[in-house]
XYZ file of C-alpha atoms in Angstrom:
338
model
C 0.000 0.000 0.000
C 1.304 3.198 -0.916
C 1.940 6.222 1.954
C -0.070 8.992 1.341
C 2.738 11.682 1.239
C 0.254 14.661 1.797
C -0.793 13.085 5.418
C 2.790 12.549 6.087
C 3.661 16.037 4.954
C 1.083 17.462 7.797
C 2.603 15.339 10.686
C 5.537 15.720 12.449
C 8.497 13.978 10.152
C 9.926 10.797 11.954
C 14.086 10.694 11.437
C 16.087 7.677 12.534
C 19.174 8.446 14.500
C 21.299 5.049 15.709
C 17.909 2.940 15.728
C 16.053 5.494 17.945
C 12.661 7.212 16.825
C 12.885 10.676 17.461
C 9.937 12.892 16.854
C 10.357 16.139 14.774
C 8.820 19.599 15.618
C 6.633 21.587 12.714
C 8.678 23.750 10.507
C 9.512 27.171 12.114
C 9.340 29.696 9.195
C 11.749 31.854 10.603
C 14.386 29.915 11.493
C 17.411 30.800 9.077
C 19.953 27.685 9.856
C 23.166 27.316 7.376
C 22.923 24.766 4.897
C 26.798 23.634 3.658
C 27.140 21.085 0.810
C 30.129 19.273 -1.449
C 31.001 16.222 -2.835
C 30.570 15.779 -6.684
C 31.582 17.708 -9.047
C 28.915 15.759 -11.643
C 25.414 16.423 -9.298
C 26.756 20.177 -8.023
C 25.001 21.582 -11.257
C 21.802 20.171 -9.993
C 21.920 20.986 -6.161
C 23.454 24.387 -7.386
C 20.588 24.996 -9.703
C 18.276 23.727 -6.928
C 19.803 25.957 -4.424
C 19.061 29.234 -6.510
C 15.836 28.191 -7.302
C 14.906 27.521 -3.562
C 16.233 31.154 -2.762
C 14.431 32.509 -5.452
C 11.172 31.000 -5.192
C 10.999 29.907 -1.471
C 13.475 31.597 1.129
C 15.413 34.240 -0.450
C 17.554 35.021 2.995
C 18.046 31.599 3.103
C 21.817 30.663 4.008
C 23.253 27.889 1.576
C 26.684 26.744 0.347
C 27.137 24.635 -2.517
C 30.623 23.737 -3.691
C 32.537 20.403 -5.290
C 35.610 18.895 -4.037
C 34.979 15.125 -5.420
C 32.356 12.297 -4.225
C 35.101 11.283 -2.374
C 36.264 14.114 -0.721
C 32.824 15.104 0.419
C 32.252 12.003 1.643
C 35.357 12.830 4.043
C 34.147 15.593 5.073
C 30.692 14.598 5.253
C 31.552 11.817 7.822
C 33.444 13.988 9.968
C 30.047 16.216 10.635
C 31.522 19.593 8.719
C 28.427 19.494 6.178
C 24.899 18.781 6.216
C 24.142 17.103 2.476
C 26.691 15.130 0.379
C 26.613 15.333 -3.378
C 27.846 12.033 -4.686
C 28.254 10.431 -8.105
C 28.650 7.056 -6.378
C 26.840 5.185 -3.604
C 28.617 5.615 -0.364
C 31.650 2.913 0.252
C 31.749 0.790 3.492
C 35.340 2.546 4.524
C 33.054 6.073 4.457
C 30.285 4.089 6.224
C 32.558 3.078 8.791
C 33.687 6.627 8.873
C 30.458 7.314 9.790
C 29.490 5.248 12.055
C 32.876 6.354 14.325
C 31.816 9.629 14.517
C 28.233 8.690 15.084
C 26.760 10.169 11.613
C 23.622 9.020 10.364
C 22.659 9.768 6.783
C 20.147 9.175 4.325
C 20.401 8.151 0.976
C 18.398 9.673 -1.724
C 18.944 9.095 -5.903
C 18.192 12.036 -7.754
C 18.927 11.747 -11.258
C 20.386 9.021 -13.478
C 23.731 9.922 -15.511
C 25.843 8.203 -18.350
C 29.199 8.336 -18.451
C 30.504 9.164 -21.555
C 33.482 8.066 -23.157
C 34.890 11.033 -25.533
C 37.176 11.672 -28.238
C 38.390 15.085 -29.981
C 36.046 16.544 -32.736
C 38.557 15.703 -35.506
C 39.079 12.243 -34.116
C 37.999 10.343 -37.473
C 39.449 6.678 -36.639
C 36.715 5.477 -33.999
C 32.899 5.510 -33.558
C 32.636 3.035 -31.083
C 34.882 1.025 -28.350
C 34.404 -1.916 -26.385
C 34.676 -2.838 -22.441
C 37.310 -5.224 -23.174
C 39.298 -2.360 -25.043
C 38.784 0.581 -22.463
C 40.085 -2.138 -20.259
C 43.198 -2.388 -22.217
C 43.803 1.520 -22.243
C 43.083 2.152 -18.340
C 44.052 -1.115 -16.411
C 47.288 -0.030 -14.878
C 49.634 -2.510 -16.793
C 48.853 -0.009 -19.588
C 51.006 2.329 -17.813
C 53.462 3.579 -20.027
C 52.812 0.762 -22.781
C 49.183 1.796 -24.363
C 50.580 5.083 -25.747
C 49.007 4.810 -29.099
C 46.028 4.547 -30.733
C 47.445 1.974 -32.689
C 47.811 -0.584 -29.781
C 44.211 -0.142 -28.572
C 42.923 -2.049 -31.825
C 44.105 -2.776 -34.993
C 43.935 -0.746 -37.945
C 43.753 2.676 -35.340
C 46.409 4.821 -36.676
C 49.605 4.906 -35.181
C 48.875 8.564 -33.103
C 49.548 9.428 -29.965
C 46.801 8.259 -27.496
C 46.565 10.978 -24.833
C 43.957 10.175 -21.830
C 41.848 12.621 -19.988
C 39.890 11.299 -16.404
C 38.286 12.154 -13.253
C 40.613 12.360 -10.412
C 41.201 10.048 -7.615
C 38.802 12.057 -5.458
C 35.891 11.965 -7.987
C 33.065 9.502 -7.855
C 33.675 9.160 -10.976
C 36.902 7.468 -11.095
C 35.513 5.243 -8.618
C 32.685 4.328 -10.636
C 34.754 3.897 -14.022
C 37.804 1.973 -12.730
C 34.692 -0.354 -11.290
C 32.837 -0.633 -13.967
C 35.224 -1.055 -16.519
C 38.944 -2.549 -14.665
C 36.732 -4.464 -12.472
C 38.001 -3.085 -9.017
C 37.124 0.528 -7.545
C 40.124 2.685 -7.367
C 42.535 0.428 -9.811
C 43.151 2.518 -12.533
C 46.886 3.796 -14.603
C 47.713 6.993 -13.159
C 49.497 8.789 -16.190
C 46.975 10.872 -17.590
C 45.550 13.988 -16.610
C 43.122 13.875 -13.920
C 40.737 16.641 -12.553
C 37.678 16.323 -10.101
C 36.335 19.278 -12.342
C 35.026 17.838 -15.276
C 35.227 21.424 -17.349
C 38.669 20.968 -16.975
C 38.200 17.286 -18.588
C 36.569 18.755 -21.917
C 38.623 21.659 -22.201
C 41.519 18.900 -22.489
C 39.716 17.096 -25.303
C 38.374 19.635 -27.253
C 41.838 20.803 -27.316
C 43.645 17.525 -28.403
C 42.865 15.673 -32.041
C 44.324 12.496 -30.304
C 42.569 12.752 -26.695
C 40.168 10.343 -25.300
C 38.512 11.116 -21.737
C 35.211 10.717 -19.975
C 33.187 12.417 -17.869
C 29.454 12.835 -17.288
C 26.883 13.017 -19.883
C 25.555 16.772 -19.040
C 29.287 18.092 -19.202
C 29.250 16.369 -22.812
C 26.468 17.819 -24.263
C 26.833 21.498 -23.084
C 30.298 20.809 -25.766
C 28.905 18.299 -27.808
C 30.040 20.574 -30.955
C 33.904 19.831 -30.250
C 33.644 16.661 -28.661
C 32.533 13.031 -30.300
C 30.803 10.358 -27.782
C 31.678 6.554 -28.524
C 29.195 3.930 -28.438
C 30.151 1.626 -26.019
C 29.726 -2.672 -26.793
C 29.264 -4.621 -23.705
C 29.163 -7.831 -25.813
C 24.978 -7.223 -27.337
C 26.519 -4.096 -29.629
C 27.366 -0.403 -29.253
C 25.075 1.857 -28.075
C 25.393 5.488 -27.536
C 24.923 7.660 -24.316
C 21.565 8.951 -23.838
C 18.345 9.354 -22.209
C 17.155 6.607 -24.137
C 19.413 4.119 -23.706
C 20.331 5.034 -19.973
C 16.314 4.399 -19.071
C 15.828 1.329 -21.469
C 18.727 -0.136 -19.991
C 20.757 -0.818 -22.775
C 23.637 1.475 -21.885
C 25.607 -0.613 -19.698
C 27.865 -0.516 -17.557
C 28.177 3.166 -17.668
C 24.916 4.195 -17.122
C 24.618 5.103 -13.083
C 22.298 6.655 -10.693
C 23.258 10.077 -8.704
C 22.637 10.852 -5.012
C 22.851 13.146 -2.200
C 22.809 12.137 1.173
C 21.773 14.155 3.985
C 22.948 14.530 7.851
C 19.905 12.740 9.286
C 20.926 14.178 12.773
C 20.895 17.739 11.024
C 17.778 17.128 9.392
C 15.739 16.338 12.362
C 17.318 19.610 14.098
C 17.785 21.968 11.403
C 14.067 23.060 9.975
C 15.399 25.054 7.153
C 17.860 21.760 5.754
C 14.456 19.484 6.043
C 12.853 22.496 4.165
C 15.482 22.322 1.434
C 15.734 18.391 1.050
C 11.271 18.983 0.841
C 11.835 21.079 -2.324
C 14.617 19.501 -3.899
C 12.939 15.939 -3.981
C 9.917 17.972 -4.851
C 11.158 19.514 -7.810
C 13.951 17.686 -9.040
C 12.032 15.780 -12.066
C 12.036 19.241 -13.934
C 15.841 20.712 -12.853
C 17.316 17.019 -13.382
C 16.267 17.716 -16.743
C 17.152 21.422 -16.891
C 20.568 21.286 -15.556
C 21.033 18.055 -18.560
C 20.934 15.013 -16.769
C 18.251 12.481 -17.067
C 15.335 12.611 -14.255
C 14.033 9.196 -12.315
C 10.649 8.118 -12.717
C 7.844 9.490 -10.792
C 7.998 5.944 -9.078
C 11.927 6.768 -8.000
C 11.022 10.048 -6.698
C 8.036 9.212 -4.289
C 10.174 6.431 -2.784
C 12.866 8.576 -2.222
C 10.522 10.840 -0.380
C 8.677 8.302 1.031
C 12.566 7.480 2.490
C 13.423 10.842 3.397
C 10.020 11.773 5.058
C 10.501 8.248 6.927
C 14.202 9.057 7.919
C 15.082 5.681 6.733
C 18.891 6.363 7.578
C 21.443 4.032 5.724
C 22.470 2.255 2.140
C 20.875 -0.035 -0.032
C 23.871 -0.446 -2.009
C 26.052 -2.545 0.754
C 29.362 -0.103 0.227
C 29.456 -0.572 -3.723
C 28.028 -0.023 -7.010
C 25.604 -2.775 -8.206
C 25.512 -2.843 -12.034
C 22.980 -5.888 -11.924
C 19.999 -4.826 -10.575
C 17.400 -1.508 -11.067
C 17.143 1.486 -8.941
C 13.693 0.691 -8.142
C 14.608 -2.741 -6.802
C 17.017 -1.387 -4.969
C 15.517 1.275 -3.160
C 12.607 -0.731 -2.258
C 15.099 -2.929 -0.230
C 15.530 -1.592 3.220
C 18.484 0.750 4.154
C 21.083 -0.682 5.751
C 24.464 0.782 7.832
């Protein structure tokens, strides 16, 4: 049986801190609490857009920072208590959940948006259309360190060029994503390329260099999708190209992924304006998601991630890792989990 969200909306919201029920007071209207927020440098343009919006429509003296450092960094400073919502490209690992849990944070985990990380070449690249796992493998697996330095050794028939690489950064989600998805182990990845957490710094790079290859997240590509070429990628059942299509038919895997933020639930249940925020942001996110140039969830996604939030359902569904078998839906009808 489905919650009705408008009855829950009226009553005091229920958060779960360390397994205890704590009940929530109504929303003061003039309280005027801080709101700080990092992580990912892929879902800032949505929580930034949803931030301005929020100010502009809803509480214009209202007090919110919005920056990037990396899924990974936020998450370090998100598990130390300095912020109260975590942008993250990535579901949470069990070394930050264990972070956590030592200093006594509970969060809760709520999917925004899907993405699909693209896989890019220069504009004047016109040798490849499409590449497969088993070759992206090749080029970012670390024995390619220093040995896959040409196009030429990715594939036969590739010209003999220079192959220059272009990825996210150690503290990005996605680099943690990619090196799972496609080396097979978070965090494994060759290290001599250039690496940013900022992913305008990633397109710059190839738009600048016939011989590049990078990747980075689908909205990035398409605000430069004039200098830049995507590749189809073949998982073994033929290429298929990044989109909003593919990504919510399924049929662009491994790369397509879900995004998230996760909020303080301590904060939450304390801080009326940050449970005012997260209200709005679940509330309108279906039309920024698509704004800003990602791809929104379903209807269904959003009203159990509200259904979550409104519940304080504090914890994971994801076990510390990215799951590339199963659907969001599935997943976040399992229960959260620390």
């Amino acid at each position: 049986m489905l919650i009705n969200l408008d009855k829950l909306l009226k009553k005091a919201l229920i958060f779960v801190s360390a397994g205890v029920l704590v009940a929530c007071a109504p929303v003061d209207s003039q309280s005027n609490k801080s709101i700080i927020i990092d992580g990912s440098s892929t879902v800032y343009p949505i929580t930034k857009a949803v931030a301005d919006k929020y100010k502009k429509q809803k509480q214009p003296s209202a007090d919110i920072s919005v920056k990037f450092s990396g899924t990974t960094g936020g998450f370090r400073q998100f598990c130390a208590g300095k912020t109260d919502i975590s942008n993250a490209s990535r579901p949470i690992r069990s070394d930050e959940i264990e972070a956590c849990n030592r200093n006594n944070i509970r969060f809760i985990e709520l999917p925004i948006a899907f993405d699909a990380l693209t896989i890019a070449v220069n504009k004047e690249n016109n040798w490849i259309d499409s590449i497969t796992l088993e070759e992206l493998k090749k080029i970012w697996e670390p024995a390619a360190q220093g040995k896959i330095t040409k196009w030429s050794q990715v594939r036969s028939g590739l010209p003999d060029k220079p192959l220059n690489l272009f990825g996210a950064g150690k503290d990005s989600g996605t680099f943690d994503y990619f090196t799972e998805a496609v080396v097979g182990e978070e965090d494994v990845s060759r290290s001599d390329y250039v690496a940013s957490e900022d992913d305008d710094t990633l397109i710059q790079g190839v738009s600048q260099d016939a011989n590049a290859l990078g990747y980075f997240g689908l909205a990035y590509y398409e605000k430069q999708a004039a200098n830049l070429k995507a590749l189809a990628i073949d998982s073994g059942k033929g290429a298929v190209l990044p989109s909003r299509e593919t990504v919510l038919q399924s049929t662009y895997q491994p790369l397509a992924r879900p995004l998230f933020i996760y909020v303080n639930a301590q904060k939450a249940q304390s801080n009326k304006d940050l449970q005012r925020f997260v209200e709005y942001y679940l509330s309108q996110a279906q039309n920024i998601v698509q704004e800003v140039g990602y791809i929104p969830l379903s209807g269904e996604h959003y009203h159990l991630a509200k259904v979550t939030f409104f519940n304080g359902e504090a914890g994971t569904v994801f076990g510390g890792h990215s799951k590339f078998d199963v659907t969001l839906a599935e997943l976040l009808r399992q229960k959260a989990k620390f």
